[in-house]
mmCIF file of C-alpha atoms in Angstrom:
data_model
loop_
_atom_site.group_PDB
_atom_site.id
_atom_site.type_symbol
_atom_site.label_atom_id
_atom_site.label_comp_id
_atom_site.label_asym_id
_atom_site.label_seq_id
_atom_site.Cartn_x
_atom_site.Cartn_y
_atom_site.Cartn_z
ATOM 1 C CA UNK I 26 -0.033 0.054 -0.061
ATOM 2 C CA UNK I 27 1.412 3.563 -0.885
ATOM 3 C CA UNK I 28 1.733 6.154 1.538
ATOM 4 C CA UNK I 29 -1.115 8.136 -0.350
ATOM 5 C CA UNK I 30 -3.393 4.955 -0.141
ATOM 6 C CA UNK I 31 -2.570 4.651 3.522
ATOM 7 C CA UNK I 32 -3.299 8.257 4.247
ATOM 8 C CA UNK I 33 -6.603 8.048 2.410
ATOM 9 C CA UNK I 34 -7.491 5.041 4.641
ATOM 10 C CA UNK I 35 -6.540 6.887 7.650
ATOM 11 C CA UNK I 36 -8.456 10.079 6.849
ATOM 12 C CA UNK I 37 -11.859 8.193 6.192
ATOM 13 C CA UNK I 38 -11.294 6.260 9.720
ATOM 14 C CA UNK I 39 -10.592 9.497 11.214
ATOM 15 C CA UNK I 40 -13.672 10.860 9.756
ATOM 16 C CA UNK I 41 -15.822 7.930 10.447
ATOM 17 C CA UNK I 42 -14.622 8.088 14.096
ATOM 18 C CA UNK I 43 -16.675 11.323 14.464
ATOM 19 C CA UNK I 44 -20.053 9.726 13.852
ATOM 20 C CA UNK I 45 -20.944 9.173 17.412
ATOM 21 C CA UNK I 46 -23.873 10.642 19.389
ATOM 22 C CA UNK I 47 -22.047 13.727 20.558
ATOM 23 C CA UNK I 48 -19.548 14.290 17.891
ATOM 24 C CA UNK I 49 -18.215 17.892 17.307
ATOM 25 C CA UNK I 50 -19.602 19.030 14.144
ATOM 26 C CA UNK I 51 -17.197 22.080 13.952
ATOM 27 C CA UNK I 52 -14.102 19.951 14.663
ATOM 28 C CA UNK I 53 -15.123 17.522 12.236
ATOM 29 C CA UNK I 54 -15.527 19.952 9.402
ATOM 30 C CA UNK I 55 -12.110 21.466 10.376
ATOM 31 C CA UNK I 56 -10.443 18.076 9.976
ATOM 32 C CA UNK I 57 -12.272 17.788 6.688
ATOM 33 C CA UNK I 58 -11.026 20.882 5.282
ATOM 34 C CA UNK I 59 -7.353 20.218 6.105
ATOM 35 C CA UNK I 60 -7.339 16.687 5.048
ATOM 36 C CA UNK I 61 -8.805 17.717 1.596
ATOM 37 C CA UNK I 62 -5.789 19.990 1.143
ATOM 38 C CA UNK I 63 -3.514 17.436 2.081
ATOM 39 C CA UNK I 64 -4.978 14.503 -0.122
ATOM 40 C CA UNK I 65 -6.169 16.173 -3.358
ATOM 41 C CA UNK I 66 -3.303 18.423 -4.029
ATOM 42 C CA UNK I 67 -5.111 21.708 -3.746
ATOM 43 C CA UNK I 68 -4.091 24.814 -1.961
ATOM 44 C CA UNK I 69 -7.188 25.643 0.167
ATOM 45 C CA UNK I 70 -10.529 24.413 1.190
ATOM 46 C CA UNK I 71 -13.655 25.877 2.492
ATOM 47 C CA UNK I 72 -17.059 24.484 3.677
ATOM 48 C CA UNK I 73 -20.325 26.191 3.740
ATOM 49 C CA UNK I 74 -23.692 24.898 5.320
ATOM 50 C CA UNK I 75 -27.277 26.100 4.928
ATOM 51 C CA UNK I 76 -29.282 27.265 7.962
ATOM 52 C CA UNK I 77 -32.834 26.532 8.416
ATOM 53 C CA UNK I 78 -33.730 29.327 6.050
ATOM 54 C CA UNK I 79 -31.611 27.943 3.192
ATOM 55 C CA UNK I 80 -28.934 30.626 3.606
ATOM 56 C CA UNK I 81 -25.443 29.448 3.282
ATOM 57 C CA UNK I 82 -22.819 30.515 6.052
ATOM 58 C CA UNK I 83 -19.290 29.458 6.405
ATOM 59 C CA UNK I 84 -18.199 26.795 8.927
ATOM 60 C CA UNK I 85 -14.759 25.770 8.153
ATOM 61 C CA UNK I 86 -11.732 27.059 6.107
ATOM 62 C CA UNK I 87 -8.261 25.765 5.843
ATOM 63 C CA UNK I 88 -6.656 29.476 5.646
ATOM 64 C CA UNK I 89 -7.705 32.804 6.615
ATOM 65 C CA UNK I 90 -7.480 33.866 3.159
ATOM 66 C CA UNK I 91 -9.999 31.231 2.064
ATOM 67 C CA UNK I 92 -12.153 32.356 5.044
ATOM 68 C CA UNK I 93 -12.380 35.855 3.848
ATOM 69 C CA UNK I 94 -13.035 34.747 0.318
ATOM 70 C CA UNK I 95 -15.863 32.419 1.164
ATOM 71 C CA UNK I 96 -17.262 35.202 3.262
ATOM 72 C CA UNK I 97 -17.048 37.658 0.235
ATOM 73 C CA UNK I 98 -18.536 35.020 -2.027
ATOM 74 C CA UNK I 99 -21.539 34.510 0.317
ATOM 75 C CA UNK I 100 -22.203 38.213 0.897
ATOM 76 C CA UNK I 101 -22.224 38.827 -2.895
ATOM 77 C CA UNK I 102 -24.519 35.981 -3.385
ATOM 78 C CA UNK I 103 -22.504 35.021 -6.396
ATOM 79 C CA UNK I 104 -19.712 31.985 -6.894
ATOM 80 C CA UNK I 105 -19.128 28.337 -7.155
ATOM 81 C CA UNK I 106 -20.261 27.206 -3.853
ATOM 82 C CA UNK I 107 -23.776 28.671 -4.308
ATOM 83 C CA UNK I 108 -24.059 27.159 -7.926
ATOM 84 C CA UNK I 109 -22.923 23.822 -6.404
ATOM 85 C CA UNK I 110 -25.344 23.935 -3.435
ATOM 86 C CA UNK I 111 -28.469 25.251 -5.499
ATOM 87 C CA UNK I 112 -27.689 22.990 -8.485
ATOM 88 C CA UNK I 113 -26.701 19.832 -6.496
ATOM 89 C CA UNK I 114 -23.732 19.004 -8.937
ATOM 90 C CA UNK I 115 -20.062 19.847 -8.924
ATOM 91 C CA UNK I 116 -18.855 23.242 -10.415
ATOM 92 C CA UNK I 117 -15.575 23.888 -11.732
ATOM 93 C CA UNK I 118 -13.583 26.774 -13.222
ATOM 94 C CA UNK I 119 -10.151 25.814 -14.420
ATOM 95 C CA UNK I 120 -8.959 29.274 -15.121
ATOM 96 C CA UNK I 121 -10.382 32.139 -13.044
ATOM 97 C CA UNK I 122 -8.826 34.598 -15.316
ATOM 98 C CA UNK I 123 -11.799 33.754 -17.594
ATOM 99 C CA UNK I 124 -14.373 33.851 -14.854
ATOM 100 C CA UNK I 125 -15.337 37.433 -14.907
ATOM 101 C CA UNK I 126 -18.305 36.958 -17.086
ATOM 102 C CA UNK I 127 -19.833 34.253 -14.870
ATOM 103 C CA UNK I 128 -18.864 35.548 -11.513
ATOM 104 C CA UNK I 129 -18.159 39.130 -11.984
ATOM 105 C CA UNK I 130 -17.394 39.790 -8.266
ATOM 106 C CA UNK I 131 -16.132 36.354 -7.147
ATOM 107 C CA UNK I 132 -13.676 35.827 -9.664
ATOM 108 C CA UNK I 133 -11.628 39.035 -9.160
ATOM 109 C CA UNK I 134 -11.715 38.348 -5.505
ATOM 110 C CA UNK I 135 -10.272 35.046 -6.103
ATOM 111 C CA UNK I 136 -7.578 35.969 -8.044
ATOM 112 C CA UNK I 137 -6.678 38.794 -5.521
ATOM 113 C CA UNK I 138 -6.457 36.049 -2.891
ATOM 114 C CA UNK I 139 -4.133 34.068 -4.976
ATOM 115 C CA UNK I 140 -6.392 31.500 -6.533
ATOM 116 C CA UNK I 141 -6.516 30.833 -10.282
ATOM 117 C CA UNK I 142 -9.015 27.484 -10.270
ATOM 118 C CA UNK I 143 -11.894 26.550 -8.130
ATOM 119 C CA UNK I 144 -13.956 23.349 -7.815
ATOM 120 C CA UNK I 145 -17.196 23.272 -5.764
ATOM 121 C CA UNK I 146 -18.548 19.868 -4.641
ATOM 122 C CA UNK I 147 -22.326 19.552 -3.417
ATOM 123 C CA UNK I 148 -22.853 18.167 0.137
ATOM 124 C CA UNK I 149 -25.551 15.881 -0.690
ATOM 125 C CA UNK I 150 -27.380 12.913 0.630
ATOM 126 C CA UNK I 151 -30.251 11.638 -1.856
ATOM 127 C CA UNK I 152 -32.481 14.823 -2.483
ATOM 128 C CA UNK I 153 -31.279 16.899 0.483
ATOM 129 C CA UNK I 154 -28.297 19.100 -0.141
ATOM 130 C CA UNK I 155 -26.884 20.693 2.854
ATOM 131 C CA UNK I 156 -23.964 22.696 1.820
ATOM 132 C CA UNK I 157 -20.932 22.734 -0.379
ATOM 133 C CA UNK I 158 -17.217 22.016 -0.090
ATOM 134 C CA UNK I 159 -15.043 24.500 -2.185
ATOM 135 C CA UNK I 160 -11.382 23.534 -3.463
ATOM 136 C CA UNK I 161 -8.988 26.345 -4.431
ATOM 137 C CA UNK I 162 -5.713 26.168 -6.367
ATOM 138 C CA UNK I 163 -3.279 28.768 -7.091
ATOM 139 C CA UNK I 164 -2.395 27.376 -10.324
ATOM 140 C CA UNK I 165 -4.851 26.990 -13.324
ATOM 141 C CA UNK I 166 -6.100 23.512 -14.437
ATOM 142 C CA UNK I 167 -8.583 20.846 -13.494
ATOM 143 C CA UNK I 168 -8.440 18.089 -10.953
ATOM 144 C CA UNK I 169 -7.731 14.656 -12.161
ATOM 145 C CA UNK I 170 -10.950 12.644 -12.229
ATOM 146 C CA UNK I 171 -9.780 10.278 -9.276
ATOM 147 C CA UNK I 172 -9.050 13.367 -7.229
ATOM 148 C CA UNK I 173 -12.670 14.697 -7.939
ATOM 149 C CA UNK I 174 -13.867 11.380 -7.005
ATOM 150 C CA UNK I 175 -12.119 11.219 -3.811
ATOM 151 C CA UNK I 176 -13.167 14.927 -2.958
ATOM 152 C CA UNK I 177 -16.765 13.936 -3.600
ATOM 153 C CA UNK I 178 -16.553 10.836 -1.453
ATOM 154 C CA UNK I 179 -15.139 12.869 1.385
ATOM 155 C CA UNK I 180 -18.059 15.351 0.981
ATOM 156 C CA UNK I 181 -20.484 12.585 1.028
ATOM 157 C CA UNK I 182 -19.079 11.286 4.273
ATOM 158 C CA UNK I 183 -19.233 14.960 5.781
ATOM 159 C CA UNK I 184 -22.782 15.011 4.849
ATOM 160 C CA UNK I 185 -23.561 11.759 6.433
ATOM 161 C CA UNK I 186 -21.691 12.920 9.648
ATOM 162 C CA UNK I 187 -23.806 16.201 9.543
ATOM 163 C CA UNK I 188 -27.125 14.504 8.977
ATOM 164 C CA UNK I 189 -25.977 11.898 11.681
ATOM 165 C CA UNK I 190 -27.741 9.116 10.356
ATOM 166 C CA UNK I 191 -31.047 10.741 10.604
ATOM 167 C CA UNK I 192 -33.816 10.435 7.915
ATOM 168 C CA UNK I 193 -34.897 13.140 5.499
ATOM 169 C CA UNK I 194 -38.139 13.251 7.717
ATOM 170 C CA UNK I 195 -36.123 14.467 10.563
ATOM 171 C CA UNK I 196 -35.282 18.002 9.264
ATOM 172 C CA UNK I 197 -35.987 19.568 12.496
ATOM 173 C CA UNK I 198 -33.119 17.733 14.427
ATOM 174 C CA UNK I 199 -30.861 18.323 11.313
ATOM 175 C CA UNK I 200 -31.691 22.096 11.209
ATOM 176 C CA UNK I 201 -30.892 22.465 15.001
ATOM 177 C CA UNK I 202 -27.408 20.711 14.439
ATOM 178 C CA UNK I 203 -26.449 22.816 11.607
ATOM 179 C CA UNK I 204 -27.646 26.056 13.487
ATOM 180 C CA UNK I 205 -25.420 25.006 16.376
ATOM 181 C CA UNK I 206 -22.556 24.466 14.019
ATOM 182 C CA UNK I 207 -23.039 28.212 12.552
ATOM 183 C CA UNK I 208 -23.298 29.544 16.123
ATOM 184 C CA UNK I 209 -20.030 27.741 17.082
ATOM 185 C CA UNK I 210 -18.206 29.118 14.226
ATOM 186 C CA UNK I 211 -18.950 32.619 15.346
ATOM 187 C CA UNK I 212 -17.495 31.797 18.807
ATOM 188 C CA UNK I 213 -14.387 30.414 17.097
ATOM 189 C CA UNK I 214 -13.942 33.537 15.048
ATOM 190 C CA UNK I 215 -14.042 35.509 18.236
ATOM 191 C CA UNK I 216 -11.634 33.379 20.094
ATOM 192 C CA UNK I 217 -9.011 33.601 16.978
ATOM 193 C CA UNK I 218 -9.275 37.344 17.366
ATOM 194 C CA UNK I 219 -8.802 37.329 20.993
ATOM 195 C CA UNK I 220 -5.712 35.014 20.810
ATOM 196 C CA UNK I 221 -4.127 36.717 17.698
ATOM 197 C CA UNK I 222 -4.308 40.250 19.602
ATOM 198 C CA UNK I 223 -3.154 38.622 22.947
ATOM 199 C CA UNK I 224 -0.199 36.731 21.549
ATOM 200 C CA UNK I 225 0.795 39.036 18.513
ATOM 201 C CA UNK I 226 0.222 36.288 15.987
ATOM 202 C CA UNK I 227 -1.819 35.628 12.593
ATOM 203 C CA UNK I 228 -5.186 34.699 12.571
ATOM 204 C CA UNK I 229 -3.993 31.433 10.959
ATOM 205 C CA UNK I 230 -1.518 30.747 13.865
ATOM 206 C CA UNK I 231 -4.370 31.495 16.495
ATOM 207 C CA UNK I 232 -6.654 29.058 14.976
ATOM 208 C CA UNK I 233 -3.618 26.335 14.958
ATOM 209 C CA UNK I 234 -3.269 26.921 18.679
ATOM 210 C CA UNK I 235 -6.946 26.610 19.324
ATOM 211 C CA UNK I 236 -7.174 23.335 17.342
ATOM 212 C CA UNK I 237 -4.056 22.040 18.923
ATOM 213 C CA UNK I 238 -5.276 22.634 22.325
ATOM 214 C CA UNK I 239 -8.723 21.025 21.520
ATOM 215 C CA UNK I 240 -6.935 17.878 20.295
ATOM 216 C CA UNK I 241 -4.592 17.609 23.101
ATOM 217 C CA UNK I 242 -7.052 18.106 25.947
ATOM 218 C CA UNK I 243 -9.625 15.906 23.918
ATOM 219 C CA UNK I 244 -11.989 18.809 24.077
ATOM 220 C CA UNK I 245 -14.606 20.376 21.658
ATOM 221 C CA UNK I 246 -13.277 23.237 19.426
ATOM 222 C CA UNK I 247 -16.262 25.236 20.509
ATOM 223 C CA UNK I 248 -15.706 24.710 24.265
ATOM 224 C CA UNK I 249 -12.072 25.886 24.097
ATOM 225 C CA UNK I 250 -13.018 28.804 22.106
ATOM 226 C CA UNK I 251 -15.619 29.827 24.580
ATOM 227 C CA UNK I 252 -13.077 29.254 27.378
ATOM 228 C CA UNK I 253 -10.540 31.601 25.561
ATOM 229 C CA UNK I 254 -13.333 34.305 24.942
ATOM 230 C CA UNK I 255 -14.514 34.128 28.637
ATOM 231 C CA UNK I 256 -11.002 34.295 30.059
ATOM 232 C CA UNK I 257 -10.987 30.857 31.426
ATOM 233 C CA UNK I 258 -7.933 29.786 29.254
ATOM 234 C CA UNK I 259 -5.063 32.261 29.219
ATOM 235 C CA UNK I 260 -1.969 29.711 29.011
ATOM 236 C CA UNK I 261 -1.904 29.139 25.207
ATOM 237 C CA UNK I 262 1.421 29.947 23.866
ATOM 238 C CA UNK I 263 2.600 30.524 20.066
#
């Protein structure tokens, strides 16, 4: 078994391990975003989920630049993640230098952020689409078919995790779970800002500290973020 094959297997085991009664949705999606970058040879990944109104919100991003780009995409209601979510199909733009006609606001913003290609994969189970996973590359070009298939498989696993083995008829429970994830994301962003200012580090480094502390203490990312914002955790170090 090659190193890549072994890492793919380990990643799916890692993701499957989160499918328990009280799993950490936010931590789960953070793992997903970073493993996608590692395994698919892309430069960044973002994950957006729909709330109970069907409005997309950002819940995970592998870098701060990606987070800002995703937020811009959602605020402008234009871009690949919205197309993939509403259409329920993968969306690709292999060269964003030719993307201004399709996405007049998103394409220039993506180029300014350092990306020249994007691929969006729907997070879908049967007819239910809960969000989209966005893959960004600094160089133009498409992804190999096997990489796209692996990315979609990871998005499918994430969707199953989010729905948490509930049926389509249990939408009330699903909506509550997604809303909790969106609320947790806001708290994590606050904690990142607190740490970045307190330690004079970048926002990405602040998030790495949060994530590392959550894993080393076997805590939920949301709980660590709350403790940082409340001042209960003050000993994190760069």
